PDB file of C-alpha atoms in Angstrom:
ATOM      1  CA  UNK A   1     150.528  90.061 175.646  1.00  0.00           C
ATOM      2  CA  UNK A   2     153.193  89.902 172.995  1.00  0.00           C
ATOM      3  CA  UNK A   3     155.120  93.076 172.522  1.00  0.00           C
ATOM      4  CA  UNK A   4     157.084  94.059 169.464  1.00  0.00           C
ATOM      5  CA  UNK A   5     160.180  96.104 169.075  1.00  0.00           C
ATOM      6  CA  UNK A   6     160.172  99.400 167.235  1.00  0.00           C
ATOM      7  CA  UNK A   7     161.547  97.524 164.229  1.00  0.00           C
ATOM      8  CA  UNK A   8     158.448  95.302 164.108  1.00  0.00           C
ATOM      9  CA  UNK A   9     160.302  92.154 165.201  1.00  0.00           C
ATOM     10  CA  UNK A  10     158.243  90.116 167.697  1.00  0.00           C
ATOM     11  CA  UNK A  11     159.733  89.422 171.105  1.00  0.00           C
ATOM     12  CA  UNK A  12     158.726  87.181 173.973  1.00  0.00           C
ATOM     13  CA  UNK A  13     159.245  89.813 176.660  1.00  0.00           C
ATOM     14  CA  UNK A  14     156.019  91.278 178.002  1.00  0.00           C
ATOM     15  CA  UNK A  15     155.807  94.467 180.015  1.00  0.00           C
ATOM     16  CA  UNK A  16     153.369  93.776 182.832  1.00  0.00           C
ATOM     17  CA  UNK A  17     151.282  96.564 184.388  1.00  0.00           C
ATOM     18  CA  UNK A  18     150.184  96.636 188.018  1.00  0.00           C
ATOM     19  CA  UNK A  19     147.634  93.766 188.111  1.00  0.00           C
ATOM     20  CA  UNK A  20     143.907  94.631 188.353  1.00  0.00           C
ATOM     21  CA  UNK A  21     143.546  92.881 191.726  1.00  0.00           C
ATOM     22  CA  UNK A  22     146.359  95.015 193.175  1.00  0.00           C
ATOM     23  CA  UNK A  23     144.904  98.162 191.607  1.00  0.00           C
ATOM     24  CA  UNK A  24     141.552  97.542 193.306  1.00  0.00           C
ATOM     25  CA  UNK A  25     143.338  97.437 196.668  1.00  0.00           C
ATOM     26  CA  UNK A  26     145.637 100.388 195.910  1.00  0.00           C
ATOM     27  CA  UNK A  27     142.654 102.556 194.984  1.00  0.00           C
ATOM     28  CA  UNK A  28     141.383 102.038 198.530  1.00  0.00           C
ATOM     29  CA  UNK A  29     144.651 101.996 200.521  1.00  0.00           C
ATOM     30  CA  UNK A  30     148.186 101.798 199.163  1.00  0.00           C
ATOM     31  CA  UNK A  31     150.972  99.438 200.209  1.00  0.00           C
ATOM     32  CA  UNK A  32     152.092 101.935 202.867  1.00  0.00           C
ATOM     33  CA  UNK A  33     148.591 101.866 204.380  1.00  0.00           C
ATOM     34  CA  UNK A  34     147.621 105.359 203.213  1.00  0.00           C
ATOM     35  CA  UNK A  35     144.237 106.162 201.694  1.00  0.00           C
ATOM     36  CA  UNK A  36     144.171 106.783 197.952  1.00  0.00           C
ATOM     37  CA  UNK A  37     143.723 110.504 197.203  1.00  0.00           C
ATOM     38  CA  UNK A  38     142.634 111.084 193.600  1.00  0.00           C
ATOM     39  CA  UNK A  39     143.323 114.364 191.797  1.00  0.00           C
ATOM     40  CA  UNK A  40     142.925 115.745 188.306  1.00  0.00           C
ATOM     41  CA  UNK A  41     145.996 115.662 186.089  1.00  0.00           C
ATOM     42  CA  UNK A  42     146.645 119.262 185.059  1.00  0.00           C
ATOM     43  CA  UNK A  43     149.484 118.921 182.561  1.00  0.00           C
ATOM     44  CA  UNK A  44     149.468 115.179 181.941  1.00  0.00           C
ATOM     45  CA  UNK A  45     152.589 113.144 181.196  1.00  0.00           C
ATOM     46  CA  UNK A  46     152.553 111.070 184.392  1.00  0.00           C
ATOM     47  CA  UNK A  47     153.522 107.417 183.724  1.00  0.00           C
ATOM     48  CA  UNK A  48     150.417 105.383 184.592  1.00  0.00           C
ATOM     49  CA  UNK A  49     151.337 101.877 185.751  1.00  0.00           C
ATOM     50  CA  UNK A  50     147.784 100.564 185.381  1.00  0.00           C
ATOM     51  CA  UNK A  51     147.666 100.989 181.605  1.00  0.00           C
ATOM     52  CA  UNK A  52     151.353 101.633 180.786  1.00  0.00           C
ATOM     53  CA  UNK A  53     150.833 104.995 179.116  1.00  0.00           C
ATOM     54  CA  UNK A  54     151.232 108.658 180.015  1.00  0.00           C
ATOM     55  CA  UNK A  55     148.338 110.539 181.600  1.00  0.00           C
ATOM     56  CA  UNK A  56     146.533 113.279 179.706  1.00  0.00           C
ATOM     57  CA  UNK A  57     145.221 116.545 181.148  1.00  0.00           C
ATOM     58  CA  UNK A  58     141.870 116.178 182.901  1.00  0.00           C
ATOM     59  CA  UNK A  59     142.209 112.511 183.879  1.00  0.00           C
ATOM     60  CA  UNK A  60     141.537 111.503 187.466  1.00  0.00           C
ATOM     61  CA  UNK A  61     144.722 109.874 188.748  1.00  0.00           C
ATOM     62  CA  UNK A  62     146.393 109.070 192.072  1.00  0.00           C
ATOM     63  CA  UNK A  63     149.933 108.703 193.333  1.00  0.00           C
ATOM     64  CA  UNK A  64     150.113 105.601 195.530  1.00  0.00           C
ATOM     65  CA  UNK A  65     152.814 103.557 197.208  1.00  0.00           C
ATOM     66  CA  UNK A  66     153.275 100.161 195.541  1.00  0.00           C
ATOM     67  CA  UNK A  67     155.344  97.137 196.609  1.00  0.00           C
ATOM     68  CA  UNK A  68     155.709  95.046 193.420  1.00  0.00           C
ATOM     69  CA  UNK A  69     158.075  92.429 194.834  1.00  0.00           C
ATOM     70  CA  UNK A  70     155.879  91.914 197.913  1.00  0.00           C
ATOM     71  CA  UNK A  71     152.848  91.319 195.734  1.00  0.00           C
ATOM     72  CA  UNK A  72     154.748  88.931 193.425  1.00  0.00           C
ATOM     73  CA  UNK A  73     156.047  87.073 196.509  1.00  0.00           C
ATOM     74  CA  UNK A  74     152.503  86.662 197.835  1.00  0.00           C
ATOM     75  CA  UNK A  75     151.566  85.079 194.482  1.00  0.00           C
ATOM     76  CA  UNK A  76     154.548  82.727 194.333  1.00  0.00           C
ATOM     77  CA  UNK A  77     155.367  81.981 197.981  1.00  0.00           C
ATOM     78  CA  UNK A  78     158.752  83.719 197.753  1.00  0.00           C
ATOM     79  CA  UNK A  79     160.315  85.450 200.782  1.00  0.00           C
ATOM     80  CA  UNK A  80     162.113  88.579 199.547  1.00  0.00           C
ATOM     81  CA  UNK A  81     163.050  89.706 203.060  1.00  0.00           C
ATOM     82  CA  UNK A  82     164.967  92.977 203.010  1.00  0.00           C
ATOM     83  CA  UNK A  83     164.594  93.254 199.213  1.00  0.00           C
ATOM     84  CA  UNK A  84     160.904  94.069 199.678  1.00  0.00           C
ATOM     85  CA  UNK A  85     160.460  97.761 198.967  1.00  0.00           C
ATOM     86  CA  UNK A  86     157.692 100.132 198.068  1.00  0.00           C
ATOM     87  CA  UNK A  87     157.644 103.297 196.069  1.00  0.00           C
ATOM     88  CA  UNK A  88     155.406 105.812 194.331  1.00  0.00           C
ATOM     89  CA  UNK A  89     153.466 104.978 191.178  1.00  0.00           C
ATOM     90  CA  UNK A  90     150.764 106.850 189.281  1.00  0.00           C
ATOM     91  CA  UNK A  91     147.513 105.002 188.519  1.00  0.00           C
ATOM     92  CA  UNK A  92     144.093 105.956 187.256  1.00  0.00           C
ATOM     93  CA  UNK A  93     141.814 106.701 190.215  1.00  0.00           C
ATOM     94  CA  UNK A  94     139.168 104.356 188.744  1.00  0.00           C
ATOM     95  CA  UNK A  95     139.299 101.267 186.544  1.00  0.00           C
ATOM     96  CA  UNK A  96     140.774 102.001 183.149  1.00  0.00           C
ATOM     97  CA  UNK A  97     140.746  98.699 181.266  1.00  0.00           C
ATOM     98  CA  UNK A  98     144.514  98.190 181.353  1.00  0.00           C
ATOM     99  CA  UNK A  99     147.072  98.631 178.602  1.00  0.00           C
ATOM    100  CA  UNK A 100     146.176  98.763 174.932  1.00  0.00           C
ATOM    101  CA  UNK A 101     148.116  96.436 172.643  1.00  0.00           C
ATOM    102  CA  UNK A 102     151.416  98.075 171.769  1.00  0.00           C
ATOM    103  CA  UNK A 103     154.447  97.461 169.638  1.00  0.00           C
ATOM    104  CA  UNK A 104     156.746  99.330 172.021  1.00  0.00           C
ATOM    105  CA  UNK A 105     157.923  99.058 175.582  1.00  0.00           C
ATOM    106  CA  UNK A 106     156.193 101.590 177.834  1.00  0.00           C
ATOM    107  CA  UNK A 107     157.898 104.793 178.924  1.00  0.00           C
ATOM    108  CA  UNK A 108     160.793 104.129 176.530  1.00  0.00           C
ATOM    109  CA  UNK A 109     162.260 107.542 175.807  1.00  0.00           C
ATOM    110  CA  UNK A 110     165.643 107.501 174.075  1.00  0.00           C
ATOM    111  CA  UNK A 111     168.339 108.821 176.407  1.00  0.00           C
ATOM    112  CA  UNK A 112     166.393 108.083 179.614  1.00  0.00           C
ATOM    113  CA  UNK A 113     168.160 106.000 182.246  1.00  0.00           C
ATOM    114  CA  UNK A 114     166.587 102.840 183.614  1.00  0.00           C
ATOM    115  CA  UNK A 115     167.796 100.278 186.065  1.00  0.00           C
ATOM    116  CA  UNK A 116     166.783  96.676 185.457  1.00  0.00           C
ATOM    117  CA  UNK A 117     166.802  94.767 188.744  1.00  0.00           C
ATOM    118  CA  UNK A 118     166.948  91.001 188.464  1.00  0.00           C
ATOM    119  CA  UNK A 119     165.302  88.766 191.072  1.00  0.00           C
ATOM    120  CA  UNK A 120     165.451  85.016 191.613  1.00  0.00           C
ATOM    121  CA  UNK A 121     162.501  82.756 192.493  1.00  0.00           C
ATOM    122  CA  UNK A 122     163.070  83.429 196.214  1.00  0.00           C
ATOM    123  CA  UNK A 123     162.716  87.178 195.639  1.00  0.00           C
ATOM    124  CA  UNK A 124     166.384  88.021 196.174  1.00  0.00           C
ATOM    125  CA  UNK A 125     168.309  90.419 193.927  1.00  0.00           C
ATOM    126  CA  UNK A 126     170.697  88.464 191.698  1.00  0.00           C
ATOM    127  CA  UNK A 127     171.988  91.331 189.616  1.00  0.00           C
ATOM    128  CA  UNK A 128     171.051  94.447 187.808  1.00  0.00           C
ATOM    129  CA  UNK A 129     171.916  96.625 184.887  1.00  0.00           C
ATOM    130  CA  UNK A 130     171.866 100.295 184.064  1.00  0.00           C
ATOM    131  CA  UNK A 131     170.311 100.949 180.668  1.00  0.00           C
ATOM    132  CA  UNK A 132     170.531 104.226 178.812  1.00  0.00           C
ATOM    133  CA  UNK A 133     167.659 103.743 176.419  1.00  0.00           C
ATOM    134  CA  UNK A 134     169.067 103.911 172.872  1.00  0.00           C
ATOM    135  CA  UNK A 135     167.364 105.401 169.811  1.00  0.00           C
ATOM    136  CA  UNK A 136     166.248 101.865 168.885  1.00  0.00           C
ATOM    137  CA  UNK A 137     164.358 101.569 172.163  1.00  0.00           C
ATOM    138  CA  UNK A 138     162.891  98.113 171.595  1.00  0.00           C
ATOM    139  CA  UNK A 139     166.223  96.626 170.610  1.00  0.00           C
ATOM    140  CA  UNK A 140     167.856  98.129 173.707  1.00  0.00           C
ATOM    141  CA  UNK A 141     165.272  96.623 176.049  1.00  0.00           C
ATOM    142  CA  UNK A 142     165.272  93.292 174.190  1.00  0.00           C
ATOM    143  CA  UNK A 143     169.040  93.021 174.577  1.00  0.00           C
ATOM    144  CA  UNK A 144     168.897  93.902 178.285  1.00  0.00           C
ATOM    145  CA  UNK A 145     166.121  91.354 178.964  1.00  0.00           C
ATOM    146  CA  UNK A 146     167.900  88.658 176.942  1.00  0.00           C
ATOM    147  CA  UNK A 147     171.039  89.315 179.014  1.00  0.00           C
ATOM    148  CA  UNK A 148     169.042  89.088 182.247  1.00  0.00           C
ATOM    149  CA  UNK A 149     167.198  85.886 181.367  1.00  0.00           C
ATOM    150  CA  UNK A 150     170.391  84.235 180.075  1.00  0.00           C
ATOM    151  CA  UNK A 151     171.034  83.657 183.789  1.00  0.00           C
ATOM    152  CA  UNK A 152     168.775  80.695 184.716  1.00  0.00           C
ATOM    153  CA  UNK A 153     168.422  82.040 188.265  1.00  0.00           C
ATOM    154  CA  UNK A 154     166.546  85.148 187.086  1.00  0.00           C
ATOM    155  CA  UNK A 155     162.774  84.802 187.506  1.00  0.00           C
ATOM    156  CA  UNK A 156     161.729  88.396 186.904  1.00  0.00           C
ATOM    157  CA  UNK A 157     163.077  91.849 186.128  1.00  0.00           C
ATOM    158  CA  UNK A 158     161.816  95.159 187.480  1.00  0.00           C
ATOM    159  CA  UNK A 159     162.357  98.229 185.320  1.00  0.00           C
ATOM    160  CA  UNK A 160     162.765 101.437 187.334  1.00  0.00           C
ATOM    161  CA  UNK A 161     163.503 105.059 186.536  1.00  0.00           C
ATOM    162  CA  UNK A 162     166.941 106.089 187.771  1.00  0.00           C
ATOM    163  CA  UNK A 163     165.952 109.694 188.484  1.00  0.00           C
ATOM    164  CA  UNK A 164     163.248 108.887 191.039  1.00  0.00           C
ATOM    165  CA  UNK A 165     163.636 105.139 191.582  1.00  0.00           C
ATOM    166  CA  UNK A 166     160.024 104.621 190.535  1.00  0.00           C
ATOM    167  CA  UNK A 167     158.860 101.194 189.407  1.00  0.00           C
ATOM    168  CA  UNK A 168     157.825 101.307 185.739  1.00  0.00           C
ATOM    169  CA  UNK A 169     156.962  97.727 184.825  1.00  0.00           C
ATOM    170  CA  UNK A 170     157.853  94.089 185.376  1.00  0.00           C
ATOM    171  CA  UNK A 171     158.975  91.411 182.938  1.00  0.00           C
ATOM    172  CA  UNK A 172     158.776  87.755 183.957  1.00  0.00           C
ATOM    173  CA  UNK A 173     160.779  84.874 182.552  1.00  0.00           C
ATOM    174  CA  UNK A 174     159.201  83.853 179.234  1.00  0.00           C
TER     175      UNK A 174
END
């Protein structure tokens, strides 16, 4: 998936949702071992990590515990050790087809605070950055990802909300 900034300039940074194979498992039992408990979104606005958009009222969603670094490590053979963590994410309670093509980074609200955690190929944290999302949201993220991947040790970046610490999406080295 190629994303574009809000100015229409193509970029090589792709926001990755929770993968379908992980979603199938999370919809049965989450990464903390708890059963998935679907419910109906009343107000909407929950950031869905399966399709990288906000929920709408009436959708069947679930709040599950997700360990993104653990799942990436299982794919790559990395050993993140103590850096392995899990946290809450909203997902559709049933398959949703994933994200629609977009020209913007997901959940990019100007003024919101995000932390961008950088990990090396062994799954260890090698830095991070606080980002207050600017009005030009795409340019702000592009600059932060370019800064992260300027370090050859960085293999992937996790974007998290500062307020709750929730995982929003992952970007891998282009």
